[in-house]
Coordinates of C-alpha atoms in Angstrom, one line a residue:
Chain A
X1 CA -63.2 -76.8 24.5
X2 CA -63.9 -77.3 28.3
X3 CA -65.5 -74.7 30.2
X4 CA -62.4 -75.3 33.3
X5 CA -60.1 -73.4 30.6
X6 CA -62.9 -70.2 29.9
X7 CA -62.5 -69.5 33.9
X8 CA -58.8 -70.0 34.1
X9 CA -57.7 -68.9 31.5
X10 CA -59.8 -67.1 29.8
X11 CA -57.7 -65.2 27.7
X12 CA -55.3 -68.5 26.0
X13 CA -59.0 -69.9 26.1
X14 CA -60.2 -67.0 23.9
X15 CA -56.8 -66.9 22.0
X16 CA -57.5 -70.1 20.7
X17 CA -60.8 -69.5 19.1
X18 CA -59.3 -66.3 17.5
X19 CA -56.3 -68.9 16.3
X20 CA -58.8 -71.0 13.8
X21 CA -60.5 -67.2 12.9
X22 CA -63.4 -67.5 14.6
X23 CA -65.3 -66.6 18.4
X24 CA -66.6 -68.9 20.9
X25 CA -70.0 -67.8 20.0
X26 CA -69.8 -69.5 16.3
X27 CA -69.3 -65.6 14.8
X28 CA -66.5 -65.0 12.3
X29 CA -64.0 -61.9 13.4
X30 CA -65.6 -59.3 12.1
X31 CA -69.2 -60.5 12.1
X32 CA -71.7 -58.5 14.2
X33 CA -74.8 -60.3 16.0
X34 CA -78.5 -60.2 14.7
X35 CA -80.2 -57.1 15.2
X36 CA -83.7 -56.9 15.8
X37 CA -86.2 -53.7 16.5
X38 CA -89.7 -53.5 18.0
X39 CA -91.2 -49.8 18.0
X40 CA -94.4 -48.8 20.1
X41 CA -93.9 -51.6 22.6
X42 CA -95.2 -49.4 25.3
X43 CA -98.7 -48.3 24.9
X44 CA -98.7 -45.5 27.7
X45 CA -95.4 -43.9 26.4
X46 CA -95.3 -41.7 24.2
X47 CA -92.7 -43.0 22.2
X48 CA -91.2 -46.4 22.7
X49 CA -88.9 -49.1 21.1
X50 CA -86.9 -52.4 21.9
X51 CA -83.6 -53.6 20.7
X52 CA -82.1 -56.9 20.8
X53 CA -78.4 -57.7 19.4
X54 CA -77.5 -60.9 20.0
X55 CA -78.4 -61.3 23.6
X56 CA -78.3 -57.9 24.7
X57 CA -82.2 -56.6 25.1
X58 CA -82.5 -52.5 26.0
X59 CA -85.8 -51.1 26.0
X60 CA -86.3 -47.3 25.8
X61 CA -89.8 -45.1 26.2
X62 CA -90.0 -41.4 26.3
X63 CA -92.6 -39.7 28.0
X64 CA -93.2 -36.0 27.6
X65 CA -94.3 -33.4 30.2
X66 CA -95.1 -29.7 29.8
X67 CA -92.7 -27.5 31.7
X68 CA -91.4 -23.9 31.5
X69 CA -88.5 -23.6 29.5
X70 CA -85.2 -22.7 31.3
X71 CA -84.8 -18.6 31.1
X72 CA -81.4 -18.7 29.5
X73 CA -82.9 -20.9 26.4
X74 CA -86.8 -19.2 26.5
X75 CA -87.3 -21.5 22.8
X76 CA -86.1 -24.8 23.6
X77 CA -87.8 -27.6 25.0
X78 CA -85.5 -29.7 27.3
X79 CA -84.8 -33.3 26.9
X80 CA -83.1 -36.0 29.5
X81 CA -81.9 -38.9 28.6
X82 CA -81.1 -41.5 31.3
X83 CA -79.7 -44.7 30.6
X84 CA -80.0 -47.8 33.7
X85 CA -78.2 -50.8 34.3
X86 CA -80.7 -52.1 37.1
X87 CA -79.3 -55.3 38.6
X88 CA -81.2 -57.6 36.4
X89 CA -79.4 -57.1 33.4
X90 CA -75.6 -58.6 34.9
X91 CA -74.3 -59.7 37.7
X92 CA -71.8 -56.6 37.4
X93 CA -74.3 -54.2 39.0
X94 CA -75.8 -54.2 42.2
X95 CA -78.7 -52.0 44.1
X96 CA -78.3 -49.0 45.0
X97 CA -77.3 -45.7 43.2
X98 CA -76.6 -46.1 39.6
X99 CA -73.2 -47.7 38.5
X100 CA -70.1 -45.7 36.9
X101 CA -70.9 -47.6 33.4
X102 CA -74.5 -46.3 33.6
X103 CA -73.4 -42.5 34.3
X104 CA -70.8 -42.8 31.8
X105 CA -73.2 -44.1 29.2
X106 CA -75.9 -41.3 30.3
X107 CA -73.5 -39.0 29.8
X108 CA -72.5 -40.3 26.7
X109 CA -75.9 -40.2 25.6
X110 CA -76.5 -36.7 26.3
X111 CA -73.3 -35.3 24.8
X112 CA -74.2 -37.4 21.6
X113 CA -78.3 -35.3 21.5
X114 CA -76.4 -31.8 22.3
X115 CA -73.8 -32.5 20.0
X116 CA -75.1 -34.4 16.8
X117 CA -78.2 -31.8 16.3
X118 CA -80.3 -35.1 15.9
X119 CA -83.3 -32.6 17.3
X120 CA -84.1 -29.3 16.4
X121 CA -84.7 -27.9 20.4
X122 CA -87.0 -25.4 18.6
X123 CA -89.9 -27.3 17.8
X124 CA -90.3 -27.9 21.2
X125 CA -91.4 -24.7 22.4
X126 CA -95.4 -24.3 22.5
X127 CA -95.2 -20.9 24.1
X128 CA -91.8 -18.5 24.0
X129 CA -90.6 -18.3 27.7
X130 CA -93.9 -19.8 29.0
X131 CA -94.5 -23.4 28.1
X132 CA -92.4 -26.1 26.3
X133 CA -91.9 -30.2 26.6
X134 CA -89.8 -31.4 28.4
X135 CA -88.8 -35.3 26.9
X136 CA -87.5 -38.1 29.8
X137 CA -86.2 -40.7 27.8
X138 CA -85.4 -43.7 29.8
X139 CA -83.1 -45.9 28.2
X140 CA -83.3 -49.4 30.4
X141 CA -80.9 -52.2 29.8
X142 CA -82.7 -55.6 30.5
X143 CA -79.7 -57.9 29.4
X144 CA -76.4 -56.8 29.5
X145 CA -74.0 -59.0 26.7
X146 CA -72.0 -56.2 25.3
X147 CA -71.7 -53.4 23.1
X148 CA -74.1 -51.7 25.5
X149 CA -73.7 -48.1 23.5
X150 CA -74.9 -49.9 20.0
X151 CA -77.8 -51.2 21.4
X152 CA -78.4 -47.6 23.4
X153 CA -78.1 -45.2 20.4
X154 CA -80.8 -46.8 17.7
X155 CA -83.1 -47.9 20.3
X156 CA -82.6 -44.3 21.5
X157 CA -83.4 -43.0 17.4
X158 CA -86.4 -45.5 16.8
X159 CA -88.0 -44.5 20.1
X160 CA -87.7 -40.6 18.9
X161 CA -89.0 -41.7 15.7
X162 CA -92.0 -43.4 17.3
X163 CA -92.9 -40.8 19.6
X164 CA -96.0 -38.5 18.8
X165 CA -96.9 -35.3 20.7
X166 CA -100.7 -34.1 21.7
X167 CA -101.4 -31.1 20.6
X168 CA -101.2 -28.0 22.9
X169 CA -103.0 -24.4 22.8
X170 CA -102.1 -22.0 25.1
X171 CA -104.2 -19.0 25.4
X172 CA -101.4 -15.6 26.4
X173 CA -104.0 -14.1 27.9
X174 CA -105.5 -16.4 30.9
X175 CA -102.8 -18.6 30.7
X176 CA -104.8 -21.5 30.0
X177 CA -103.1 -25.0 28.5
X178 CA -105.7 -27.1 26.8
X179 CA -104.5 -30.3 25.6
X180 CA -105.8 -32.2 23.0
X181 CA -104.8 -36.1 23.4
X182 CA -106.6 -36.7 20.2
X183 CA -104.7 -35.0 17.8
X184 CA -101.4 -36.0 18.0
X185 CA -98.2 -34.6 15.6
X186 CA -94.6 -36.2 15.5
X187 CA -91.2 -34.7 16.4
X188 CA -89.2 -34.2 13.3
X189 CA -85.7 -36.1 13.8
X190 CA -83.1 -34.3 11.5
X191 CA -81.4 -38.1 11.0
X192 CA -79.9 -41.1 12.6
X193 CA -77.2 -42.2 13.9
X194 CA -75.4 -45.9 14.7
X195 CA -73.1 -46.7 16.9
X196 CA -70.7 -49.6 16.5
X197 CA -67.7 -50.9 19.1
X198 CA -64.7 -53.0 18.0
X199 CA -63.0 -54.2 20.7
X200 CA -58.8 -54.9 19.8
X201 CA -58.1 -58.2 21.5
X202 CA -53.9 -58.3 21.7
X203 CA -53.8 -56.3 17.7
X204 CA -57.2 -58.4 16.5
X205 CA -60.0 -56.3 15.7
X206 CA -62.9 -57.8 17.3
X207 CA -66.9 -56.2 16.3
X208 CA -69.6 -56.2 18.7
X209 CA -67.9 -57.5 21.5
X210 CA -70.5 -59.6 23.7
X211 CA -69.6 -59.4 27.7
X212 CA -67.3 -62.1 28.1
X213 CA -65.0 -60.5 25.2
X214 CA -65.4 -57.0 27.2
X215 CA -64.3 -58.5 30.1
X216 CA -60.8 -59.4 28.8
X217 CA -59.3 -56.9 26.6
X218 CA -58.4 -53.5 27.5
X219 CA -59.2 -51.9 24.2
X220 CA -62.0 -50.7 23.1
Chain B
X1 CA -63.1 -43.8 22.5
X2 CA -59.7 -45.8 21.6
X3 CA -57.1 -47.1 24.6
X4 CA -54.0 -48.6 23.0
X5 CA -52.1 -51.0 25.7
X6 CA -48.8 -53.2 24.9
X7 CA -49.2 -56.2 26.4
X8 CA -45.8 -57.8 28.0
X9 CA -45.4 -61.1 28.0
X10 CA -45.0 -63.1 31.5
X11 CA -40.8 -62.9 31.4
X12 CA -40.4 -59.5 30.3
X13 CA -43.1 -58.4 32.7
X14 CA -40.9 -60.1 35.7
X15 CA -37.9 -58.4 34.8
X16 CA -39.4 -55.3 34.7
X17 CA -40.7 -56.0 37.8
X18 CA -37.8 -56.6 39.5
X19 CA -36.3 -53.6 38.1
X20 CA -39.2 -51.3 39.6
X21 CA -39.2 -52.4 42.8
X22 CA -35.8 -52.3 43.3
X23 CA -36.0 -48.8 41.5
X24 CA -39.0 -47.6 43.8
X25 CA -37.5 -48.3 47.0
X26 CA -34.3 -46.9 46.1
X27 CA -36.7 -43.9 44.8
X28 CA -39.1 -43.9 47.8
X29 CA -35.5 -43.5 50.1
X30 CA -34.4 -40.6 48.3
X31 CA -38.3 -39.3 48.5
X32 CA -38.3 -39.3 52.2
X33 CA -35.1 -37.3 52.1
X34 CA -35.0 -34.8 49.8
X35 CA -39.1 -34.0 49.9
X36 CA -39.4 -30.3 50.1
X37 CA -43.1 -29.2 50.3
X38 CA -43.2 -25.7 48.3
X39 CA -46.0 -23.6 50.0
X40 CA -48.3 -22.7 48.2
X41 CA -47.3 -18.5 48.6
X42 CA -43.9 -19.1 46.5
X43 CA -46.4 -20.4 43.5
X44 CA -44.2 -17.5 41.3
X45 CA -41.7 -20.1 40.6
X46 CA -43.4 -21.8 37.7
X47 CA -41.5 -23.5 35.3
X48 CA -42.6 -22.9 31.6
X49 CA -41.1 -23.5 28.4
X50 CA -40.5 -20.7 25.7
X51 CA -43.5 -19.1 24.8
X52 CA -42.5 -18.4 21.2
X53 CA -42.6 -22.3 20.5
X54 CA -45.4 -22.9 21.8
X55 CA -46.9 -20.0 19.9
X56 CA -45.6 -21.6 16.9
X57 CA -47.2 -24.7 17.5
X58 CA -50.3 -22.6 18.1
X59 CA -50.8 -24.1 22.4
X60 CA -51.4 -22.0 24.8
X61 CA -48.5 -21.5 27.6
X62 CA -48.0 -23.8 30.1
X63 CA -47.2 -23.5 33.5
X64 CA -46.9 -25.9 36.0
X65 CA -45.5 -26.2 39.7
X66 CA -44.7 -29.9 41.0
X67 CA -45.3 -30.4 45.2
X68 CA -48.0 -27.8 45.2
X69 CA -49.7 -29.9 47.7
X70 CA -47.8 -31.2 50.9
X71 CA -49.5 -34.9 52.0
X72 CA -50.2 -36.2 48.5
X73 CA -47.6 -39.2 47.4
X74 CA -47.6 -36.3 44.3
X75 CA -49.1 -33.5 43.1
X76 CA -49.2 -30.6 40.7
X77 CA -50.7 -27.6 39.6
X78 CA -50.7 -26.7 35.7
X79 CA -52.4 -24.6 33.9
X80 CA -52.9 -24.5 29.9
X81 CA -53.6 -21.1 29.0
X82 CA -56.1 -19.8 31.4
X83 CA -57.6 -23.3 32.4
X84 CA -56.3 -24.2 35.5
X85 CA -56.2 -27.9 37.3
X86 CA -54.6 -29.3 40.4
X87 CA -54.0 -33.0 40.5
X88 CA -52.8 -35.2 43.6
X89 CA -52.4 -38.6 43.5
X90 CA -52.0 -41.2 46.6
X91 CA -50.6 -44.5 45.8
X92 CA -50.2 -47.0 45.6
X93 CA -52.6 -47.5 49.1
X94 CA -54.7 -50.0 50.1
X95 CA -57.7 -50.6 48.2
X96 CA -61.2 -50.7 49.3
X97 CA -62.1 -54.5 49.1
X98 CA -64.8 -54.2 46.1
X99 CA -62.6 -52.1 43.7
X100 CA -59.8 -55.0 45.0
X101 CA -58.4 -56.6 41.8
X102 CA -56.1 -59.4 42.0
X103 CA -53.9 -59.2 39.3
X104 CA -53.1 -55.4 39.5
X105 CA -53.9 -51.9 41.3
X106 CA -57.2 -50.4 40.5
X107 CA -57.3 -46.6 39.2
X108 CA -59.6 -44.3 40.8
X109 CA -59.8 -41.1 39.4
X110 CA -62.2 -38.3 41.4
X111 CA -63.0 -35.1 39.0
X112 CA -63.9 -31.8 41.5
X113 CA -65.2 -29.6 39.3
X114 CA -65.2 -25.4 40.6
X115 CA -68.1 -25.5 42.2
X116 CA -70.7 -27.5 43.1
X117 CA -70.4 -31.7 43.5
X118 CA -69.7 -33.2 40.3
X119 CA -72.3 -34.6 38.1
X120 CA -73.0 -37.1 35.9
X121 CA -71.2 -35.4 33.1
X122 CA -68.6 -35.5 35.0
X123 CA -68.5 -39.3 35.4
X124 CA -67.3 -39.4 31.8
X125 CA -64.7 -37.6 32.2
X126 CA -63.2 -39.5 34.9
X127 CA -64.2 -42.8 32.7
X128 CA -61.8 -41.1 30.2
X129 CA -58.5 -40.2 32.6
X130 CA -59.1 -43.5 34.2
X131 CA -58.8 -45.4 31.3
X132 CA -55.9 -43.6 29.9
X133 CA -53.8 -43.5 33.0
X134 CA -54.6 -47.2 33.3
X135 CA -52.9 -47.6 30.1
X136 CA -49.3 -45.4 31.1
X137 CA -49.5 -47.2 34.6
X138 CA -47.5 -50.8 35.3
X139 CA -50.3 -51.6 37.5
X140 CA -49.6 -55.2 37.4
X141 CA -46.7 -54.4 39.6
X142 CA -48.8 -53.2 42.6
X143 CA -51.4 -56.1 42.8
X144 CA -54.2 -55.6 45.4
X145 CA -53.8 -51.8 45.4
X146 CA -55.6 -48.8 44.1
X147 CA -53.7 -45.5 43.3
X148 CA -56.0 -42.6 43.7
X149 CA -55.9 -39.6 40.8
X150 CA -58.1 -36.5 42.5
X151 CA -58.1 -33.7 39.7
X152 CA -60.1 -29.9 40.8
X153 CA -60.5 -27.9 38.6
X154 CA -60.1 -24.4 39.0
X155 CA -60.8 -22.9 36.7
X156 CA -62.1 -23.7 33.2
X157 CA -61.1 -21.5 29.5
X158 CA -61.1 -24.3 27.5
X159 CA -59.5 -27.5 26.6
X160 CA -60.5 -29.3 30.2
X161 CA -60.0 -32.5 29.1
X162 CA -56.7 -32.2 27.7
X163 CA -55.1 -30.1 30.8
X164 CA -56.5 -32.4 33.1
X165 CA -54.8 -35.5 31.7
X166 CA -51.6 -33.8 31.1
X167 CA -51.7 -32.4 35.2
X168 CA -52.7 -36.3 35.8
X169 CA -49.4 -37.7 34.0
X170 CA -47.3 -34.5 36.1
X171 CA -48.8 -36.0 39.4
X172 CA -47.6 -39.4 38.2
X173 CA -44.4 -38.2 37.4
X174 CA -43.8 -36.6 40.9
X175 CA -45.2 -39.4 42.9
X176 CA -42.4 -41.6 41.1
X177 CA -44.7 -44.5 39.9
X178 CA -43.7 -46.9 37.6
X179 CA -45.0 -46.1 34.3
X180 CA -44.6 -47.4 31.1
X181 CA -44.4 -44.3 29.0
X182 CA -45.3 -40.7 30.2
X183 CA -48.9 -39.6 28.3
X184 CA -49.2 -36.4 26.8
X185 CA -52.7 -34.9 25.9
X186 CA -54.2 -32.1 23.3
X187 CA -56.9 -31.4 22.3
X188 CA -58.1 -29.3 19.1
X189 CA -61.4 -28.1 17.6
X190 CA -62.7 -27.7 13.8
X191 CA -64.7 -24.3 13.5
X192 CA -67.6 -23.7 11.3
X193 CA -65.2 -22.2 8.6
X194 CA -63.6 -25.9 8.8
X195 CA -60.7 -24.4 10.0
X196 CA -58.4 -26.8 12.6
X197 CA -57.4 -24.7 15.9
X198 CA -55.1 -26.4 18.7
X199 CA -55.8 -25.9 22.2
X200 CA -58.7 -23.8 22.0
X201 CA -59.7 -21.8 24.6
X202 CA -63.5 -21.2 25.6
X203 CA -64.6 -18.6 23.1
X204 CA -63.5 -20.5 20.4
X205 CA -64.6 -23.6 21.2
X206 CA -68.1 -21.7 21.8
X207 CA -68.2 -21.9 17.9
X208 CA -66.9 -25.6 16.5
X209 CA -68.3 -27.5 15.1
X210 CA -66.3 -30.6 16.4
X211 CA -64.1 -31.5 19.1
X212 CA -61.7 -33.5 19.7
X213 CA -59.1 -34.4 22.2
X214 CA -56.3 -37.2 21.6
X215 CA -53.9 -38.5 24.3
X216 CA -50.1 -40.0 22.9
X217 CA -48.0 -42.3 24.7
X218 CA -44.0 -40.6 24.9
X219 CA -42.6 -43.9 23.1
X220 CA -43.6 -44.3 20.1
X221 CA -46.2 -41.5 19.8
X222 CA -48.9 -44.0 19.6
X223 CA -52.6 -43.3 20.1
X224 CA -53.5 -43.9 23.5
X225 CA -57.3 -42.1 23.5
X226 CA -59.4 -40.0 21.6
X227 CA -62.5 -38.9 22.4
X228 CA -64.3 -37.2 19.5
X229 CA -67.6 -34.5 19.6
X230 CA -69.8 -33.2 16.4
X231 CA -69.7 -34.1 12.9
X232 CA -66.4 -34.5 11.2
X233 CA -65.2 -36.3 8.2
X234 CA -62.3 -39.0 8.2
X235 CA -60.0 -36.3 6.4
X236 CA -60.7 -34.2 8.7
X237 CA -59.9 -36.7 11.7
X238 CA -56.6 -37.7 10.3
X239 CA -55.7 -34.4 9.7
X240 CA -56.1 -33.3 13.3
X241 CA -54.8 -36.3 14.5
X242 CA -51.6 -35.5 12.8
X243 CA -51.3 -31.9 13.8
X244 CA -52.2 -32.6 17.5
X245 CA -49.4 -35.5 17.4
X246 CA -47.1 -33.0 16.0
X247 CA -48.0 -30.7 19.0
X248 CA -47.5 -33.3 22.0
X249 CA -44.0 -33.5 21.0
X250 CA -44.0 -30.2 22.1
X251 CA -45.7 -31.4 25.6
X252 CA -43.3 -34.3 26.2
X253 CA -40.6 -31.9 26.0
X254 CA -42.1 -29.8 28.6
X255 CA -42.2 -32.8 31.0
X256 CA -38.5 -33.6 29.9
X257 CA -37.8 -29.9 31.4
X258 CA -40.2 -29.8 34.8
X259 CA -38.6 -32.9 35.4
X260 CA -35.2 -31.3 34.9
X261 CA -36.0 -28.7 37.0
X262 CA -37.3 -30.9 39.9
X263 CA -35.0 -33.5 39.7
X264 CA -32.8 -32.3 42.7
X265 CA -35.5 -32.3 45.1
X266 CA -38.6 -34.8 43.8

């Protein structure tokens, strides 16, 4: 079919395709794209993976810092979770401060760690009320083609799954952190989680909708 | 999170649209007359509906006045419970040239929350309403426009979400915007004794282990969002999806009387 119809009309265009049961992309209905996972693509991070599905590439690292825990929680370490759409990744986004679909999808991520009890706070702590880690996950999409939130949340998993702590000794008495970059232990992840999207183009159920399917329904 | 939208096809859509702006200027006539900005002082006459059925259907009371605000295109102030919101919306106005869309008025929704600027948090929130108002408004009827939802909170026992969207669909109602269907929300939580409660208010919902909050268009009670929290089962889902449909009934019929009681002078 020509490409003058996808910019026209691009939902008659689309409707077409779903007609003879399958997507302009070759994929059945209900077929999702490849998945593929890389883990510990970022030597200086602590914790690091990549995720491709279909097109859409998001790599996440965490990096871990010693802090003092907040007073209201003295045993749990803290953990933020940021998730970018720099303008790289689609022409959607431009400089500047980050877009409304990368707050909502930070935000998302965020309620889904406080919520899902994927990591016991706990064994955070090094030192009641003195010293815990605090975990910046950065969760940076390279190529946006959909389904941004499937790609987020097992990138998100395999990167805590990856990541290994040094181990800290902190003396009560001088105050003294040693660190030993040597030793290193991992962060146990209580289990993990997928994400899938279905999008409903006009009472089809469409999965893993890539960005040119986003773009024209209203359902997801 | 789930929007449900009936798409119209081409004719229909002109006839409706014919119908609305016929019906909106007659409406926006009769606005400029009969407006009657209710100061804020007089706020003791709420409307609410009978306590003991909403007691049976385990919500909290609502209260709501319409006009609360004087320059808003409409506005309202309702409270669910103890958790209070004020919504005003302007439209629809002019839009700023990037949120321009061609083809029908863009939603902006702006959460204040009590204190403080809002937060990223808060952005998902306002992802939520957006969506879901986009759903209940005929925005293809206002093309090149944006209609402009501000919701402050005031104060917070509770059940946010669902009190928001409801004061949202109030401040739609007033302003006299073509809608397809009024939307009604609740939300509801499952303790750690498994146990569904409706409308929870912030000491319960200190304890759940799941939340959810579902929105229902007035037609044909139809999903229109849900936006789930925690671990649940698919039983446990439906279940609360039925009871909380069963419950916006009760909400829809609220609207039926504010509106009742406003009707002379909206």
């Amino acid at each position: 079919m020509n490409s003058s119809l996808k910019l026209i009309h691009p939902i008659r265009y689309y409707k077409e395709y779903l007609k003879q049961k399958v997507r302009p992309d070759g994929r059945g209905v209900s077929s999702f794209r490849p998945v593929s996972l890389n883990i510990n693509s970022i030597t200086t991070a602590d914790g690091s993976a990549v995720i491709k599905i279909g097109k859409t590439s998001i790599i996440c690292a965490i990096k871990a810092e010693l802090t003092a825990p907040k007073p209201e929680t003295p045993k749990h370490g803290l953990v933020c979770v940021s998730v970018e759409l720099p303008p790289l990744c689609s022409s959607k986004f431009r400089p500047g401060p980050p877009s409304d679909e990368a707050q909502v999808a930070t935000s998302f991520m965020n309620q889904l760690l406080e919520e899902s009890n994927l990591l016991d706070l706990e064994s955070l702590c090094i030192q009641v009320d003195k010293l815990v880690w605090v975990l910046y996950c950065d969760i940076i999409c390279l190529n946006h083609d959909g389904a941004l939130l499937d790609a987020c949340v097992p990138v998100f998993i395999a990167a805590l799954k990856t990541l290994t702590l040094p181990s800290v000794t902190y003396d009560t008495t001088t105050e003294a952190i040693s660190v030993d970059l040597n030793t290193r232990h991992k962060v146990p992840v209580n289990h993990s989680l997928t994400a899938i999207t279905h999008a409903v183009f006009q009472e089809t159920l469409v999965a893993d909708p890539s960005s040119d399917e986003e773009n024209i329904v209203k359902e997801h | 999170m789930c929007k449900s939208d009936n798409e119209l096809t081409t004719q229909n859509t002109q006839n409706i649209v014919n119908h609305f702006i016929w019906k909106s200027r007659e409406h926006s006539k009769l606005v400029k007359i009969l407006k009657i900005p209710i100061e804020l002082n007089k706020i003791d006459c709420l409307t609410r509906l009978d306590d003991k059925e909403f007691r049976m259907a385990c919500l909290r009371e609502m209260k709501s006045q319409l006009n609360i605000l004087s320059r808003s295109d409409g506005s309202v102030i309702l409270s669910h419970g103890n958790t209070v919101v004020i919504a005003s919306m302007y439209g629809p106005v002019e839009a700023k040239i990037q949120k321009t869309l061609i083809d029908k008025a863009s939603v902006e929704v702006v959460f204040r929350p009590k204190t403080g600027l809002s937060f990223v948090q808060d952005r998902l929130k306002e992802s939520v309403i957006k969506s879901t108002c986009e759903s209940a408004l005929l925005t293809m009827i206002h093309p090149r426009t944006s209609v402009i939802l501000t919701i402050q909170e005031l104060q917070d026992e509770g059940s946010l979400l669902a009190c928001c969207i409801n004061a949202a669909c109030l401040a739609l109602i007033n302003s006299g915007i073509s809608m397809r269907f009024t939307i009604a929300a609740v939300s509801c939580i499952i303790n750690v004794d498994n146990e569904i409660i409706l409308d929870a208010n912030h000491i319960q919902s200190n304890k759940c282990r799941a939340s959810m909050s579902f929105v229902f268009d007035s037609q044909k009670q139809h999903l229109v969002t849900s936006q789930t929290g925690g671990n649940f089962s698919k039983d446990q889902y439906d279940e609360c999806l039925i009871k909380c449909r069963e419950a916006s009934k009760l909400i829809f019929e609220y609207y039926k009387q504010v509106v009742k009681k406003y009707a002379p002078i909206i």
